[in-house]
Coordinates of C-alpha atoms in Angstrom, one line a residue:
X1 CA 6.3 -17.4 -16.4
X2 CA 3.0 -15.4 -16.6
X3 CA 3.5 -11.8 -15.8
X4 CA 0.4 -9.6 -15.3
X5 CA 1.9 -6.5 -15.9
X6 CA 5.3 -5.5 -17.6
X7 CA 6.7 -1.7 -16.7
X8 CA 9.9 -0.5 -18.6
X9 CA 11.5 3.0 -18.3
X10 CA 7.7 4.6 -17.1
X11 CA 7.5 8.4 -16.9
X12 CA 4.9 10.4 -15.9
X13 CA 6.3 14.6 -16.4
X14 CA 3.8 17.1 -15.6
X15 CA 4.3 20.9 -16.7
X16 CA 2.9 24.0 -15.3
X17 CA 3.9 27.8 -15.5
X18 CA 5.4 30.0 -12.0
X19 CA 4.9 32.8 -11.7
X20 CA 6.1 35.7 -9.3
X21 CA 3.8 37.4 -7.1
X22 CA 3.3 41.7 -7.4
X23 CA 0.9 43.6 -10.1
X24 CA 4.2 43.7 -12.2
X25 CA 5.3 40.1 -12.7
X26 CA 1.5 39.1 -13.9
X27 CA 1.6 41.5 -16.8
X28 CA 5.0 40.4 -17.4
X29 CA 3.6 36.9 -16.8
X30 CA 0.9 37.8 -19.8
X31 CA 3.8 37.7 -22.3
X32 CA 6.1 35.3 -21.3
X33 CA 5.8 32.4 -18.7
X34 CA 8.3 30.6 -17.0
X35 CA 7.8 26.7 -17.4
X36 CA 8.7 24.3 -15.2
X37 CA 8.5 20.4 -14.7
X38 CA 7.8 18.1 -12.1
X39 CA 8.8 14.5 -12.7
X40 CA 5.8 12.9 -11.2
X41 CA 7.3 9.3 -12.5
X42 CA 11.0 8.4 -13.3
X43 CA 11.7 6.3 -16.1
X44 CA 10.9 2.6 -13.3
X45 CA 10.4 -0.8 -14.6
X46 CA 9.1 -3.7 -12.6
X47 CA 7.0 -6.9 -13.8
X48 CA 4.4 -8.2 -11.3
X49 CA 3.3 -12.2 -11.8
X50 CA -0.4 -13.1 -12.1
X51 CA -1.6 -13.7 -8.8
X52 CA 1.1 -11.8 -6.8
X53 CA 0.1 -9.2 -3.6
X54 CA 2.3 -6.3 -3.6
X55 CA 2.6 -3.7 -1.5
X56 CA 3.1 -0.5 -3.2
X57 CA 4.6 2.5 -0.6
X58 CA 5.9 5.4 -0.5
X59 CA 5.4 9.6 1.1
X60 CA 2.8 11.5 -0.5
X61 CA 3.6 12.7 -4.0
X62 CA 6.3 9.8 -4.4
X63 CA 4.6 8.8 -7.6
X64 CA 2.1 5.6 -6.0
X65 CA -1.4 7.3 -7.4
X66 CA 0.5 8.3 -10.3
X67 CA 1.5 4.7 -11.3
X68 CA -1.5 3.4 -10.8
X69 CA -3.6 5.7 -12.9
X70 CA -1.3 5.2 -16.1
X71 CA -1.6 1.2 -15.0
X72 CA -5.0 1.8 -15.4
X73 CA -5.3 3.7 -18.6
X74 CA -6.7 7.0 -16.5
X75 CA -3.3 8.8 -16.9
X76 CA -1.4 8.4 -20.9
X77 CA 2.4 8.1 -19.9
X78 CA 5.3 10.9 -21.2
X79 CA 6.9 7.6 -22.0
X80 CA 8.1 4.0 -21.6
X81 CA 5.7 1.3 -22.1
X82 CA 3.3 -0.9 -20.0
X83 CA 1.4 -4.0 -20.8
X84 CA -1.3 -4.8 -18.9
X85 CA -2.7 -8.4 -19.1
X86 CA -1.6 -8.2 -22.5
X87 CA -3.0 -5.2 -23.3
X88 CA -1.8 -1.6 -23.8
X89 CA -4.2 0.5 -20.7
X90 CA -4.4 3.8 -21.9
X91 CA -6.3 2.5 -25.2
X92 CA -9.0 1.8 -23.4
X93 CA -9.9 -1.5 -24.8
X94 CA -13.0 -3.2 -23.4
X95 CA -11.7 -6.3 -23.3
X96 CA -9.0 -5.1 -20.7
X97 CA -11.7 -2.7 -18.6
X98 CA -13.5 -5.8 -17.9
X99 CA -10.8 -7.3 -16.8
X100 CA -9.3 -5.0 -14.0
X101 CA -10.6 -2.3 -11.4
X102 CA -9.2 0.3 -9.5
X103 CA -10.5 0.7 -5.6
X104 CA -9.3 4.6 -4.2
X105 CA -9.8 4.9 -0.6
X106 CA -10.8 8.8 -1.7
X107 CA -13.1 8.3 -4.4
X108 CA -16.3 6.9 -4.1
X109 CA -18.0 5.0 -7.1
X110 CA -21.6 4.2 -5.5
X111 CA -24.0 6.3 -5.6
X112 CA -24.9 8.4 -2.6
X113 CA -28.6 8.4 -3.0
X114 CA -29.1 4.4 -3.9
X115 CA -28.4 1.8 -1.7
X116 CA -25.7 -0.6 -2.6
X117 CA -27.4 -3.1 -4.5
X118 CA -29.2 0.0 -7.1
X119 CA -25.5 0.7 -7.5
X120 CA -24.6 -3.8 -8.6
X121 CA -27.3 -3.8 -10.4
X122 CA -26.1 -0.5 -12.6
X123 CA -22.5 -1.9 -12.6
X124 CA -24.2 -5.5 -14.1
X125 CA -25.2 -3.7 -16.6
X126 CA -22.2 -1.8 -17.2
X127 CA -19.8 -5.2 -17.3
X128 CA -22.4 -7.2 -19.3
X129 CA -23.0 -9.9 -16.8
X130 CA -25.0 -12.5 -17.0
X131 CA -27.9 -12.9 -14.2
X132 CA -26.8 -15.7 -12.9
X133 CA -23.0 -15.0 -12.9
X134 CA -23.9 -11.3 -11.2
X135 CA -25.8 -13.3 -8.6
X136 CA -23.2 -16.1 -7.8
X137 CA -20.6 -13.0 -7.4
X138 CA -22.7 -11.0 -5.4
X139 CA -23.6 -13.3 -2.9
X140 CA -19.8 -14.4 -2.7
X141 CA -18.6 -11.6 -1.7
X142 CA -22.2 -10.8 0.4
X143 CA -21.0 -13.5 2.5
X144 CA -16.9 -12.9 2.7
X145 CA -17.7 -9.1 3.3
X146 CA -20.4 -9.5 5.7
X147 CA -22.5 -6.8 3.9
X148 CA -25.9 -9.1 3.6
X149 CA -27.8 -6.7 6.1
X150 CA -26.9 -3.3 4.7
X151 CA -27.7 -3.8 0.6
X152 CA -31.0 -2.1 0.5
X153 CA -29.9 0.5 3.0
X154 CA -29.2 4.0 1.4
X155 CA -25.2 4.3 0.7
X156 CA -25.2 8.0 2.5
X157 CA -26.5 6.4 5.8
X158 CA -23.8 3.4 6.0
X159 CA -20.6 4.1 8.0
X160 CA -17.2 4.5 6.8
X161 CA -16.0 0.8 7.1
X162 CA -19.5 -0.4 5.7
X163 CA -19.2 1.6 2.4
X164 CA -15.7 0.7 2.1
X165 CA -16.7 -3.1 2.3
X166 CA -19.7 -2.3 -0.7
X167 CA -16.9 -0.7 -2.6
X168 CA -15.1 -3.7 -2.4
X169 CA -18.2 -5.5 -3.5
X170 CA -19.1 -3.4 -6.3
X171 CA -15.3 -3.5 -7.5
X172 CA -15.1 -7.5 -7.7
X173 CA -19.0 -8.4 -8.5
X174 CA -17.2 -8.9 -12.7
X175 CA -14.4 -11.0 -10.7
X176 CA -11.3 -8.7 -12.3
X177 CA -7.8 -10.5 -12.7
X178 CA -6.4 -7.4 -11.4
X179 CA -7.2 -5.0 -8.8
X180 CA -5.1 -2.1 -8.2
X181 CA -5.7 -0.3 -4.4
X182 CA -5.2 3.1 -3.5
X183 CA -5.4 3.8 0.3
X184 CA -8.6 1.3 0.2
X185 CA -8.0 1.4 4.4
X186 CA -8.0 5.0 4.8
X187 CA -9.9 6.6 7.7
X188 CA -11.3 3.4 8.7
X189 CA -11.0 2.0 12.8
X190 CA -8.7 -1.0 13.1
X191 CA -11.8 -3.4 13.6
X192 CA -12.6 -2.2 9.9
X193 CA -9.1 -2.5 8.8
X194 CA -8.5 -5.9 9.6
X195 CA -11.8 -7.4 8.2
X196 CA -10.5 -5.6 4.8
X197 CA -7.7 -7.1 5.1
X198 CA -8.9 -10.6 5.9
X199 CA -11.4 -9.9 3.1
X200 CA -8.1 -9.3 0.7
X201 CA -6.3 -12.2 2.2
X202 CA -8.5 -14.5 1.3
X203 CA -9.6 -13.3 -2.2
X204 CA -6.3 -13.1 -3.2
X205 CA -5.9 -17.0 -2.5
X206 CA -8.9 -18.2 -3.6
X207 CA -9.4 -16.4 -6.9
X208 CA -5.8 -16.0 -7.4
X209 CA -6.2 -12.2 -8.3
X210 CA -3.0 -9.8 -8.4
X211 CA -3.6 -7.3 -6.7
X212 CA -1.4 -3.9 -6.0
X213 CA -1.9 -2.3 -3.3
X214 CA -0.9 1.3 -1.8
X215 CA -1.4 2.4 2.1
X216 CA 0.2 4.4 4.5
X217 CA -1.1 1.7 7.1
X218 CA 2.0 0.0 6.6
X219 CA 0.3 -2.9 9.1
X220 CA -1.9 -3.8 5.8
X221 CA 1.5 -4.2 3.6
X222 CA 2.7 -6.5 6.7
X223 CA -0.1 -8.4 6.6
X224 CA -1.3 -9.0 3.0
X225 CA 2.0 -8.4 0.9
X226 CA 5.4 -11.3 0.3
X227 CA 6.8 -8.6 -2.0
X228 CA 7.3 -4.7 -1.7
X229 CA 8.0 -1.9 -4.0
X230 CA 9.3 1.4 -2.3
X231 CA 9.2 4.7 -4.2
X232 CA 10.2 8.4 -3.4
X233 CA 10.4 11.0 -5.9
X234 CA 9.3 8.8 -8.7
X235 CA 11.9 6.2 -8.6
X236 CA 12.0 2.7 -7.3
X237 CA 14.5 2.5 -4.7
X238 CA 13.6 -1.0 -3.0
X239 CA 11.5 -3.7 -5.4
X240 CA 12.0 -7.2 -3.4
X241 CA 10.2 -9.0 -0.2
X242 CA 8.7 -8.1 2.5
X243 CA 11.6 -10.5 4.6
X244 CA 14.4 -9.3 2.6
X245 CA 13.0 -6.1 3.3
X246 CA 13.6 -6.7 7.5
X247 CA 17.1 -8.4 6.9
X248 CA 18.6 -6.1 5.2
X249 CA 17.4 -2.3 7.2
X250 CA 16.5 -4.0 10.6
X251 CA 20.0 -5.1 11.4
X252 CA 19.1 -5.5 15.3
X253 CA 16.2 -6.7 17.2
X254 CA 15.0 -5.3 20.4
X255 CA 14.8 -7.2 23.8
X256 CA 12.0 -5.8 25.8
X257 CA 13.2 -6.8 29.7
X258 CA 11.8 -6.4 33.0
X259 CA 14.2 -7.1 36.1
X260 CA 13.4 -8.4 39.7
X261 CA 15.7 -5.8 40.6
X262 CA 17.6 -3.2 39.3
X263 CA 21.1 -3.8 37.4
X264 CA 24.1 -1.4 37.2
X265 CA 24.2 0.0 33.2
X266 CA 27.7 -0.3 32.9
X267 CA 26.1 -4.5 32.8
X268 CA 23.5 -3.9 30.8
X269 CA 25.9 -2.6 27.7
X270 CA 27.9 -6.1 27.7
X271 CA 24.9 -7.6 25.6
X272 CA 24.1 -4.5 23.4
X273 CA 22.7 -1.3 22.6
X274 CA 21.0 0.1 25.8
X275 CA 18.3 1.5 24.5
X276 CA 16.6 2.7 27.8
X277 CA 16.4 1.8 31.3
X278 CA 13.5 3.0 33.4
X279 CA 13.7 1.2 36.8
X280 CA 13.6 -2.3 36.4
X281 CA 12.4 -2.0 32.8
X282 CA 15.0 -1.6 29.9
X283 CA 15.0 -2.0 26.4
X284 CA 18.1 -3.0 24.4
X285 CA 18.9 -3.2 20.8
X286 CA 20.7 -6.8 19.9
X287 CA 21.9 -7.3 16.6
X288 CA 20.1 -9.8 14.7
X289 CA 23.0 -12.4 14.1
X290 CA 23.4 -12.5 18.3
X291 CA 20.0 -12.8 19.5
X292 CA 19.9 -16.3 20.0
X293 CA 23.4 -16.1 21.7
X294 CA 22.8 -12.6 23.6
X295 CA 19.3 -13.9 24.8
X296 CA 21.0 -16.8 26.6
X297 CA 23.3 -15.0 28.1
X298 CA 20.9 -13.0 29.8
X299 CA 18.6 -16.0 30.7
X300 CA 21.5 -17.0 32.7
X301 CA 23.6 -13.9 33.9
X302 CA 20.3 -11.5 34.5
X303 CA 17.5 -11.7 37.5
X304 CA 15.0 -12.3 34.4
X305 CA 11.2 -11.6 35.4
X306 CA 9.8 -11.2 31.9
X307 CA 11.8 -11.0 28.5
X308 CA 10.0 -10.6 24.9
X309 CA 11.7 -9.8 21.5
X310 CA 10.6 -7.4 19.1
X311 CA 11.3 -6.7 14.9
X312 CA 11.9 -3.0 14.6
X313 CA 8.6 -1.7 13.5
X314 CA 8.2 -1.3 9.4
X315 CA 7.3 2.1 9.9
X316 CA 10.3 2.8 11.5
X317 CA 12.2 1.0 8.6
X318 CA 10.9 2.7 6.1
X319 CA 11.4 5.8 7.8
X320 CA 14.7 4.9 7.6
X321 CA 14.8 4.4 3.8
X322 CA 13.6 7.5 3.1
X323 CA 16.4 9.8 5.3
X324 CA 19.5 7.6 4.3
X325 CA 17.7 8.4 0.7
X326 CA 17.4 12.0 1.4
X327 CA 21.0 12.8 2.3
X328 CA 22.4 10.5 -0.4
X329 CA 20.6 13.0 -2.8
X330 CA 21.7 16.1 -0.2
X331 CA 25.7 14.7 -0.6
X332 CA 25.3 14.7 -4.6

């Protein structure tokens, strides 16, 4: 089995100095600091296999940016190791540089002042590529990207969602086996965010690329990603799929009902959770081993007008994670 990258026991500490407020505590301060340390990263291990999609996720400051910048080689580790496509990143060897980028939905790597294709034509340089190569790329992802009419325009007069699509560009034009994501749908309308995401989709299956991604857009991670890792305060505390994922927190589905007349609640609770009842119009929770035999029930004992079933939504699942994790720590 061919793993693209191999984590074990990662950390990441960072140290800084408090001090107390008042005239008094910064000349006390002057002599003698108080240190402190923030855990950015705790000792996680994971392997990811060439050519998976994961979904990386997690509240701000969980550790997601963090990760990815020592995967990277931007950020040297306070221990545990990493291989990266066989190669150690925070060496810096060329060899593995060419081989990976990194695509942050806050940074911008164009230049403001050139228009997209000044910018390819600097990074063809950078990665060595041959003309011909650069030009087969280029027009590759012209075409997938949909960015043919906005090359030669000036990168500080394109929109939000067309920069974001040159990033992309400018990011894959050396064809990287790994691309590592950070917020890459940030900001962006949801016409934009989907025509990422199809962009990713299909990259990802064509060129086989792995390809980690972080996003608070959790609709991308439904989308795009069979596996998901879920950290909070640097640790890993769900690594498997996407499925698994809904089995094991969404425990009930919800039937979404509308009546031809109105039914008595006492009713209503024979086939579940009510969840509410407005009018004709009620929502109840089911759990997910009795749907099939709950929704027949009510096909038959209930003046049905319209009936649809819905998986609680991951947002709300992961929601979930995070306060059952909270009060675990709050119990210890």
């Amino acid at each position: 089995m061919e793993y693209a990258i191999t984590v074990k026991n990662l950390s990441k500490t960072y140290e800084y100095h408090k001090s107390e407020p008042g005239i008094k505590n910064t000349i006390k301060n002057l002599f003698h600091r108080k240190t402190e340390y923030i855990h950015a990263v705790n000792s996680i291990s994971f392997d990811i296999k060439a050519g998976e999609f994961i979904g990386f996720i997690g509240p701000n400051g969980a550790g997601k940016t963090t990760t990815l910048k020592m995967l990277s080689g931007i950020l040297y580790p306070s221990g545990g190791d990493i291989t990266v496509l066989g190669h150690t990143p925070w060496k810096r060897e060329k060899n593995l540089q060419k081989q990976f980028a990194l695509v942050m939905g806050q940074k911008n790597q164009l230049w403001w002042d050139l228009t997209p294709l000044d910018s390819f034509e600097l990074f063809r340089e950078m990665y060595e590529l041959h003309e011909k190569h650069f030009q087969k790329n280029l027009e590759y992802l012209s075409e997938l990207l949909g960015i043919h009419d906005i090359l030669n325009i000036q990168v500080r007069k394109l929109s939000l969602g067309q920069r974001m699509k040159c990033e992309l560009a400018a990011a894959l034009l050396h064809e990287p086996k790994l691309l590592f994501l950070d917020e890459p749908t940030i900001g962006l309308d949801v016409v934009s965010q989907k025509a990422i995401r199809d962009f990713l989709a299909i990259y990802n299956r064509e060129k086989k690329a792995t390809i980690l991604l972080t996003s608070h857009y959790l609709e991308d991670i439904r989308r795009l990603c069979k596996r998901v890792m879920i950290i909070d305060l640097g640790k890993i505390i769900y690594d498997g799929s996407y499925i698994n994922l809904i089995r094991k927190y969404a425990d009930t589905k919800l039937l979404d009902i509308s009546l031809r007349n109105q039914v008595e609640k006492s009713k209503l609770t024979r086939y579940g959770e009510l969840i509410s009842q407005e009018g004709n119009h009620i929502k109840i929770a089911v759990p997910r081993k009795k749907i099939i035999e709950m929704t027949s029930k009510i096909l038959k004992e209930l003046p049905i007008d319209d009936l649809s079933i819905h998986e609680k939504s991951m947002e709300k699942i992961v929601r979930e994670i995070f306060e059952h994790e909270t009060l675990n720590r709050q119990k210890t």
